[in-house]
mmCIF file of C-alpha atoms in Angstrom:
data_model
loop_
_atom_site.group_PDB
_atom_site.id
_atom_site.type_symbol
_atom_site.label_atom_id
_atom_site.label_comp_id
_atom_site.label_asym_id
_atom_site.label_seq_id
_atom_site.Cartn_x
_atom_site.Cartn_y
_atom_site.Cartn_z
ATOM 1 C CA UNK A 1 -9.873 -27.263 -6.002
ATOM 2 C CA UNK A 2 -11.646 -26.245 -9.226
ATOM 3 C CA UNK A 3 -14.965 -23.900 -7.787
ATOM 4 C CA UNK A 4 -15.029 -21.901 -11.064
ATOM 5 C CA UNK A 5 -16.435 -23.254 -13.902
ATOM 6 C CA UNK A 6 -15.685 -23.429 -17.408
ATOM 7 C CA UNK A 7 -16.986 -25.242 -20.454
ATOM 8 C CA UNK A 8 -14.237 -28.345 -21.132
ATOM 9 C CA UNK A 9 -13.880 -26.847 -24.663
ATOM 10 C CA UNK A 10 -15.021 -24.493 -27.526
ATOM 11 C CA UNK A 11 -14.053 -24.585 -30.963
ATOM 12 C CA UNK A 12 -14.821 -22.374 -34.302
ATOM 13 C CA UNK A 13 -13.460 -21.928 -37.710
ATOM 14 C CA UNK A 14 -10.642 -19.218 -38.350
ATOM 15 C CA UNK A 15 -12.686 -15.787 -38.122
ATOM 16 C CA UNK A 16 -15.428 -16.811 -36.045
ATOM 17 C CA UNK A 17 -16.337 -15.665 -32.475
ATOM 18 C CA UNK A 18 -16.124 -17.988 -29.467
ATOM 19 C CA UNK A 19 -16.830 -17.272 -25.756
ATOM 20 C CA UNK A 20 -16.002 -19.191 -22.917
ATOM 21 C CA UNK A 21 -17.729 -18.811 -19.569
ATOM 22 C CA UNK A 22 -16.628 -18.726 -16.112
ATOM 23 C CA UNK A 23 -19.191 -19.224 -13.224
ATOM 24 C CA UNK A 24 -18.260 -18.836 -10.231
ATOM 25 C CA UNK A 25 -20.603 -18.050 -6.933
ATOM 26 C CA UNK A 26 -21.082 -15.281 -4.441
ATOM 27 C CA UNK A 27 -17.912 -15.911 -2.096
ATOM 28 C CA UNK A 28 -15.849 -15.377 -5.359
ATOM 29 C CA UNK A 29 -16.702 -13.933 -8.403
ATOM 30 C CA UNK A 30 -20.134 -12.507 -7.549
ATOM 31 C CA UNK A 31 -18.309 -10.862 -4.274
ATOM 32 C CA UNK A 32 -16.591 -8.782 -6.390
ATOM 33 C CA UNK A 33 -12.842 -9.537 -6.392
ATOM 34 C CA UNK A 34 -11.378 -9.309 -9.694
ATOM 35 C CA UNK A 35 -10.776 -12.251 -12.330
ATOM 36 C CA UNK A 36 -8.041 -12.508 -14.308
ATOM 37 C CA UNK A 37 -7.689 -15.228 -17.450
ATOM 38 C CA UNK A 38 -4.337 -17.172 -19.052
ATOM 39 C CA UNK A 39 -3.857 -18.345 -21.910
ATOM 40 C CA UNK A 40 -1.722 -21.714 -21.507
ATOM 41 C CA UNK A 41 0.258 -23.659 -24.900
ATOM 42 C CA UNK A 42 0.776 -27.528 -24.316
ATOM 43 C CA UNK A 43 4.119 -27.600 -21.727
ATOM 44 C CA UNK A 44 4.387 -24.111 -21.046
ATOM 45 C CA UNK A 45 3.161 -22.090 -17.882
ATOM 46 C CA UNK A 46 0.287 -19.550 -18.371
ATOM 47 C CA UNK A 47 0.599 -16.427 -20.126
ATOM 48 C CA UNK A 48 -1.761 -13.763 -18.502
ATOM 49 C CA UNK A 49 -4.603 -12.753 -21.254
ATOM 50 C CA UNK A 50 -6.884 -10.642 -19.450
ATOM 51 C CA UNK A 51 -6.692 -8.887 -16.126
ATOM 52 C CA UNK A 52 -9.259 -7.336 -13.999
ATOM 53 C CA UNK A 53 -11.977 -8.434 -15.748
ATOM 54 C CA UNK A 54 -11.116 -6.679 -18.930
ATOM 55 C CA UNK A 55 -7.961 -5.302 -19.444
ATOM 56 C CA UNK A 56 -5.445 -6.717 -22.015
ATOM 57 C CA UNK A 57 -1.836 -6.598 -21.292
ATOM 58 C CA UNK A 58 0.529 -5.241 -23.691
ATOM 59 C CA UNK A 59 0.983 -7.833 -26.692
ATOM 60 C CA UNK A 60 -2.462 -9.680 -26.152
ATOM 61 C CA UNK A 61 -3.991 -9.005 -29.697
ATOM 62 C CA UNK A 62 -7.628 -6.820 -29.007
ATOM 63 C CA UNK A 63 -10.039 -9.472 -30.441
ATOM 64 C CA UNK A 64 -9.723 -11.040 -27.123
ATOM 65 C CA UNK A 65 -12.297 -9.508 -24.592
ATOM 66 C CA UNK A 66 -13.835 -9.857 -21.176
ATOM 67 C CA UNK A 67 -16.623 -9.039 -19.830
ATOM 68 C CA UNK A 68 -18.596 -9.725 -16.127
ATOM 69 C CA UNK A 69 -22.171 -9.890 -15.135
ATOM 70 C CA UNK A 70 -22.844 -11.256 -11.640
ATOM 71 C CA UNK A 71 -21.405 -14.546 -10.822
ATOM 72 C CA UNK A 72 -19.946 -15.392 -14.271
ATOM 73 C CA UNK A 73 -17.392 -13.661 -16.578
ATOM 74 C CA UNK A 74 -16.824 -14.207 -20.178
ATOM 75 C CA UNK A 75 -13.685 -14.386 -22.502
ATOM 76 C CA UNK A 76 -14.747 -13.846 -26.130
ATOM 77 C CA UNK A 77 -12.259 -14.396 -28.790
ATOM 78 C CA UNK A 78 -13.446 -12.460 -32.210
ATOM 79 C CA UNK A 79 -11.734 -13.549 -35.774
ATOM 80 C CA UNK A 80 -10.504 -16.474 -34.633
ATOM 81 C CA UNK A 81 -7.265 -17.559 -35.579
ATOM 82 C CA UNK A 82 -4.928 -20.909 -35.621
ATOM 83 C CA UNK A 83 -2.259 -19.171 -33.123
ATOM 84 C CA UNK A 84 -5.254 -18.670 -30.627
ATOM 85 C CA UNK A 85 -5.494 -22.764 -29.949
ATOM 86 C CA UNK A 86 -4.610 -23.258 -26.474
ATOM 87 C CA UNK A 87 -5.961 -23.840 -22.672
ATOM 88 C CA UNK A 88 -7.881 -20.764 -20.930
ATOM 89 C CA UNK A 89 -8.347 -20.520 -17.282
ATOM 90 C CA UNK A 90 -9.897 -17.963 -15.226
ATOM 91 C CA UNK A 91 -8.836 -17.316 -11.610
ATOM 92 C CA UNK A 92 -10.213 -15.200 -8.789
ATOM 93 C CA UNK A 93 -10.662 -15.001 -4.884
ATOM 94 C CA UNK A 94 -12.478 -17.011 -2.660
ATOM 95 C CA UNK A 95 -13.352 -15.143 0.644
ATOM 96 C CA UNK A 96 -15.508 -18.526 1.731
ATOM 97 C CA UNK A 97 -11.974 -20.848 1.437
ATOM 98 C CA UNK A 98 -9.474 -17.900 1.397
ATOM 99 C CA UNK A 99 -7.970 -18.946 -1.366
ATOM 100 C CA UNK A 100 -6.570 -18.037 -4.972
ATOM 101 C CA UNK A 101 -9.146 -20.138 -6.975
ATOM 102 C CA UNK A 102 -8.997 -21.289 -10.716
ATOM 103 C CA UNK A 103 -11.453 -22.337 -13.303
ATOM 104 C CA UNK A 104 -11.464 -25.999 -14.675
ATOM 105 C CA UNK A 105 -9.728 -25.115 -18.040
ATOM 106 C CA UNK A 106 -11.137 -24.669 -21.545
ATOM 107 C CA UNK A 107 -9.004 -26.006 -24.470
ATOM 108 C CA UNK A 108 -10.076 -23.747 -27.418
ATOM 109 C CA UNK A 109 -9.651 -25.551 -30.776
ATOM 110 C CA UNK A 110 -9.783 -24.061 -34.073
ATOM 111 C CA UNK A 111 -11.307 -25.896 -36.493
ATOM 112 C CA UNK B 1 14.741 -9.153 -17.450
ATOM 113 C CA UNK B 2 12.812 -11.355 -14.391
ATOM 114 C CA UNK B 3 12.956 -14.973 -14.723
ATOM 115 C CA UNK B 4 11.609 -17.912 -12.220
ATOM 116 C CA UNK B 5 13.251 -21.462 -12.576
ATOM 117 C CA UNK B 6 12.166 -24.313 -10.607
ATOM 118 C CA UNK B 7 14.205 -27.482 -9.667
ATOM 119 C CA UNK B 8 13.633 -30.140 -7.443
ATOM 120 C CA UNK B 9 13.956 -34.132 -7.787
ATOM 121 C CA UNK B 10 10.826 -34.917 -10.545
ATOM 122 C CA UNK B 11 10.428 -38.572 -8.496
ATOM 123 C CA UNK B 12 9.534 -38.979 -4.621
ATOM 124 C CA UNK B 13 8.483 -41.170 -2.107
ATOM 125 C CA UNK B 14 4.906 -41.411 -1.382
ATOM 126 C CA UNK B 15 4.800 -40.475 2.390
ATOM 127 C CA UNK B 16 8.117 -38.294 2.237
ATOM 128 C CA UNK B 17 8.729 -34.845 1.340
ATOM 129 C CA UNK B 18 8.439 -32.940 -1.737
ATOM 130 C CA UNK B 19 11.121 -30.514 -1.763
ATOM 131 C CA UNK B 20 11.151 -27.822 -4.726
ATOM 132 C CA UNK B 21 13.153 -24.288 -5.162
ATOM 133 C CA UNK B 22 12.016 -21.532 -7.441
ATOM 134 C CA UNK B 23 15.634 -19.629 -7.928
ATOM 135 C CA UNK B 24 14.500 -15.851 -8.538
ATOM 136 C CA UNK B 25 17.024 -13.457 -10.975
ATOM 137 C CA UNK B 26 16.491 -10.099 -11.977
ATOM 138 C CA UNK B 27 15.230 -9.597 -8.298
ATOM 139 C CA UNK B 28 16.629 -9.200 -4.541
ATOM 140 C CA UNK B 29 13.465 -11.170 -2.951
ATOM 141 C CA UNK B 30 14.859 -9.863 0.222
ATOM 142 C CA UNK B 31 13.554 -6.375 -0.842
ATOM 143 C CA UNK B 32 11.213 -6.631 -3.703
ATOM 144 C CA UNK B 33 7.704 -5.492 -3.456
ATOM 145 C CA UNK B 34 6.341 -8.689 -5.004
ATOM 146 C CA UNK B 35 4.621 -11.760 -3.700
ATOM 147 C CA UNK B 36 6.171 -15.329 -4.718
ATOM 148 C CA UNK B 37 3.534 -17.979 -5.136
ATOM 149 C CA UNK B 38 3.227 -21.727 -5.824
ATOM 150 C CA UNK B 39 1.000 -22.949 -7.832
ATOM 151 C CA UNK B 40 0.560 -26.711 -8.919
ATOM 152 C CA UNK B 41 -1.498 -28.338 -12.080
ATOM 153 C CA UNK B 42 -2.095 -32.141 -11.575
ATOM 154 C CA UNK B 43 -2.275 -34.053 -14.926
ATOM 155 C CA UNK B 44 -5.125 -33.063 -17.356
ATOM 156 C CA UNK B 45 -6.666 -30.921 -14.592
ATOM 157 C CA UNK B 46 -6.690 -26.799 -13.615
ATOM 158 C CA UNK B 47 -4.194 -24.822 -11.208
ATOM 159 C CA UNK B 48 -4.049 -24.522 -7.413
ATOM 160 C CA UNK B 49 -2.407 -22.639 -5.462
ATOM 161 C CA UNK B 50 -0.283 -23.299 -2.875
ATOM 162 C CA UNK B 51 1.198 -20.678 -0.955
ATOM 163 C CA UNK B 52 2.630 -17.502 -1.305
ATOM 164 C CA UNK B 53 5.342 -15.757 0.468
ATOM 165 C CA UNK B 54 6.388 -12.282 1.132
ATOM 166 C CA UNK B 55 9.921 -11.015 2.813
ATOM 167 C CA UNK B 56 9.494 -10.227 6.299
ATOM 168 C CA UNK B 57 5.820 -10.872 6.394
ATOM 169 C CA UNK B 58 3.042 -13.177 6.777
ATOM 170 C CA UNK B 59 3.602 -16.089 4.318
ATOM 171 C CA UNK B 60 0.191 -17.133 3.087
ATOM 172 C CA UNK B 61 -1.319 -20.693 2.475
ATOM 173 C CA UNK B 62 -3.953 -22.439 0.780
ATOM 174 C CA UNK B 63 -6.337 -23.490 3.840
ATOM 175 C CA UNK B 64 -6.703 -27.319 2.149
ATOM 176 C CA UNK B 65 -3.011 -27.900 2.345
ATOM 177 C CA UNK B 66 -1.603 -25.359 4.698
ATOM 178 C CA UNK B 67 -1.121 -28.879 7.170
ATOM 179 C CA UNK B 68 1.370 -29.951 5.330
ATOM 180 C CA UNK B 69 3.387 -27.013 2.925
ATOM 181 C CA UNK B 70 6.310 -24.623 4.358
ATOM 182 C CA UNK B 71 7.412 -21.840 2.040
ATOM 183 C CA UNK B 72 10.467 -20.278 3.317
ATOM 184 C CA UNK B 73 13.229 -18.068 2.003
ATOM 185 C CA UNK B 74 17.095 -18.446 0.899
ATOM 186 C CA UNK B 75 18.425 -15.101 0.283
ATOM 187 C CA UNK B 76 22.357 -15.935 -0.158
ATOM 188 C CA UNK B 77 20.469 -17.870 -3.027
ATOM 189 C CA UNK B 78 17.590 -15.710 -3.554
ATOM 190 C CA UNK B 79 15.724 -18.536 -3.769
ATOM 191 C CA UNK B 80 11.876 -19.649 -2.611
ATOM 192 C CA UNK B 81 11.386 -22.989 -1.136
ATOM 193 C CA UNK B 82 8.334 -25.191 -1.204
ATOM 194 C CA UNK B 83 8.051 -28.148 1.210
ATOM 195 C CA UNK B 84 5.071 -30.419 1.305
ATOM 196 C CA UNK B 85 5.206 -33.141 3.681
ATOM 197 C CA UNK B 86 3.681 -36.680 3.988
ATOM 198 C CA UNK B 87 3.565 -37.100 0.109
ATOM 199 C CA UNK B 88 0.745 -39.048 -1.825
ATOM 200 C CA UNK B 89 -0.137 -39.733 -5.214
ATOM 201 C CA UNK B 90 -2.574 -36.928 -5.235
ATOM 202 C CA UNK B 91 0.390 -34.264 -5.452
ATOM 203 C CA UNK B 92 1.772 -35.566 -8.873
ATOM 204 C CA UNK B 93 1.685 -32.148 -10.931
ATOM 205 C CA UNK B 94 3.730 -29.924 -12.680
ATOM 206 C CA UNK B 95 4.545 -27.060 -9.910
ATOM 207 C CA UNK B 96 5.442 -23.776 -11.185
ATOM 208 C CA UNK B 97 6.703 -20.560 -8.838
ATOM 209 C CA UNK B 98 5.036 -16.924 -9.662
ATOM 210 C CA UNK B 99 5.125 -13.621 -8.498
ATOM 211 C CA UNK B 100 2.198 -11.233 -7.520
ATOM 212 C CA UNK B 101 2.124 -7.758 -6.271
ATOM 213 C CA UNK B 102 -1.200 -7.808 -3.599
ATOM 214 C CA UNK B 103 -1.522 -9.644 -0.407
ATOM 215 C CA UNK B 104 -3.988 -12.328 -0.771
ATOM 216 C CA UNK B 105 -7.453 -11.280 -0.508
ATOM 217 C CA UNK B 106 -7.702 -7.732 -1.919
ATOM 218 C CA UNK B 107 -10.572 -7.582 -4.249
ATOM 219 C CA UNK B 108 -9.144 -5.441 -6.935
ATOM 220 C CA UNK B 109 -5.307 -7.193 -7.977
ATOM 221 C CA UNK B 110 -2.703 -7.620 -10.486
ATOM 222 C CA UNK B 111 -2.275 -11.325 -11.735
ATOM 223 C CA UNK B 112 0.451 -13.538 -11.405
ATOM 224 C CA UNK B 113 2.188 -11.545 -14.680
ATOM 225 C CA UNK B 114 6.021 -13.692 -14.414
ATOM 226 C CA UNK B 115 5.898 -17.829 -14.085
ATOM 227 C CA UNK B 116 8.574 -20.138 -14.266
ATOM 228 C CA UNK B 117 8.270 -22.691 -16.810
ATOM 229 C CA UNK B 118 7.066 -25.448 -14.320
ATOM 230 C CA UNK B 119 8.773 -28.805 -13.206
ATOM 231 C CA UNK B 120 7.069 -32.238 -12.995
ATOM 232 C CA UNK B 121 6.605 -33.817 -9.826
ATOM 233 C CA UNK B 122 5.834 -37.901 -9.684
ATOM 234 C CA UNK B 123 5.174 -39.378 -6.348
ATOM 235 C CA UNK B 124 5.500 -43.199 -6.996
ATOM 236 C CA UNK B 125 6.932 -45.552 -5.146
#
């Protein structure tokens, strides 16, 4: 079940900014348990991006960012570049259904 | 170097069981300090997880299916197994195995940093 949610897709032209949101609700996001986002190519499993909110792993290029505020969290992609066109998800905690919870999915296209 | 490979028929039954190993190397599951989850993406949609298991511990489940998945353990073939009963349409997804290092339910946690690369599931009759 999808209970954090995330535009269906995004697009910009090489070099340009994008950010994709991720709202979630008080028994998740908003409650304060980290979110972590993946980036996911067409037939491959997901590739963490982002970790605890905003932390890059070693490898993930620094024009991707996170941020938090609340509820929601934000994944902002700056210089935008053809490798970066793939699926994002989010993913948290939900204390309320005590479950690992993931965002709908954002396909980011560049134009 | 960790990898995670999944196998498992890629056609069943609906109202039978959907039977799936993730095979584990570069690890002893029997005594590593990691979590192994399931996870499952239906066609076109976003992940869910299923379960996750820990050696020796409580094995955790995802409250909407926990009625109808067993995770369990094969350590001659360090391998995890996922079994979800009573299969429907519904569970046609490409299920992929990953590890994790917290319990579920701490607020501050390490992602799921090593997947397998995922096998597809069809339940058609």
């Amino acid at each position: 079940q999808s209970v954090l949610t995330q535009p269906p897709s995004v697009s910009g032209a090489p070099g340009q900014r994008v950010t994709i949101s991720c709202t979630g609700s008080s028994s998740n996001i908003g409650a304060g348990y980290d979110v972590h986002w993946y980036q996911q190519l067409p037939g491959t499993a997901p590739k963490v991006f982002i970790y605890g909110d905003n932390n890059r792993p070693s490898g993930v290029p620094d024009r991707f960012s996170g941020s938090k505020s609340g509820a929601s969290v934000s994944l902002a992609i700056t210089g935008l570049q053809a490798e970066d066109e793939a699926d994002y998800f989010c993913q948290s905690y939900d204390r309320t259904l005590s479950a690992y919870v993931f965002g709908t999915g954002t396909k980011v296209t560049v134009l | 170097q960790l990898q995670l490979q999944e196998s498992g028929p890629g056609l069943v039954k609906p109202s039978e069981t959907l039977s799936l190993n993730c095979t584990v190397s570069g690890d002893s599951i029997s005594s590593s300090s990691y979590y192994w989850g399931w996870f499952r993406q239906p066609p076109g949609k976003g992940l869910e997880w299923i379960g996750s298991f820990y050696y020796s511990e409580t094995t955790y489940y995802s409250p909407s299916l926990r009625s109808r998945v067993t995770i369990s353990v094969d350590t001659s073939k360090n391998h995890i197994s996922l079994k979800l009963s009573s299969a429907a349409a519904a569970d046609t997804a490409v299920y992929y195995c990953a590890r994790h290092l917290e319990k579920p339910g701490n607020f501050h946690y390490y992602p799921m940093d090593v997947w397998g690369q995922g096998t597809t599931v069809i339940v058609s009759s």
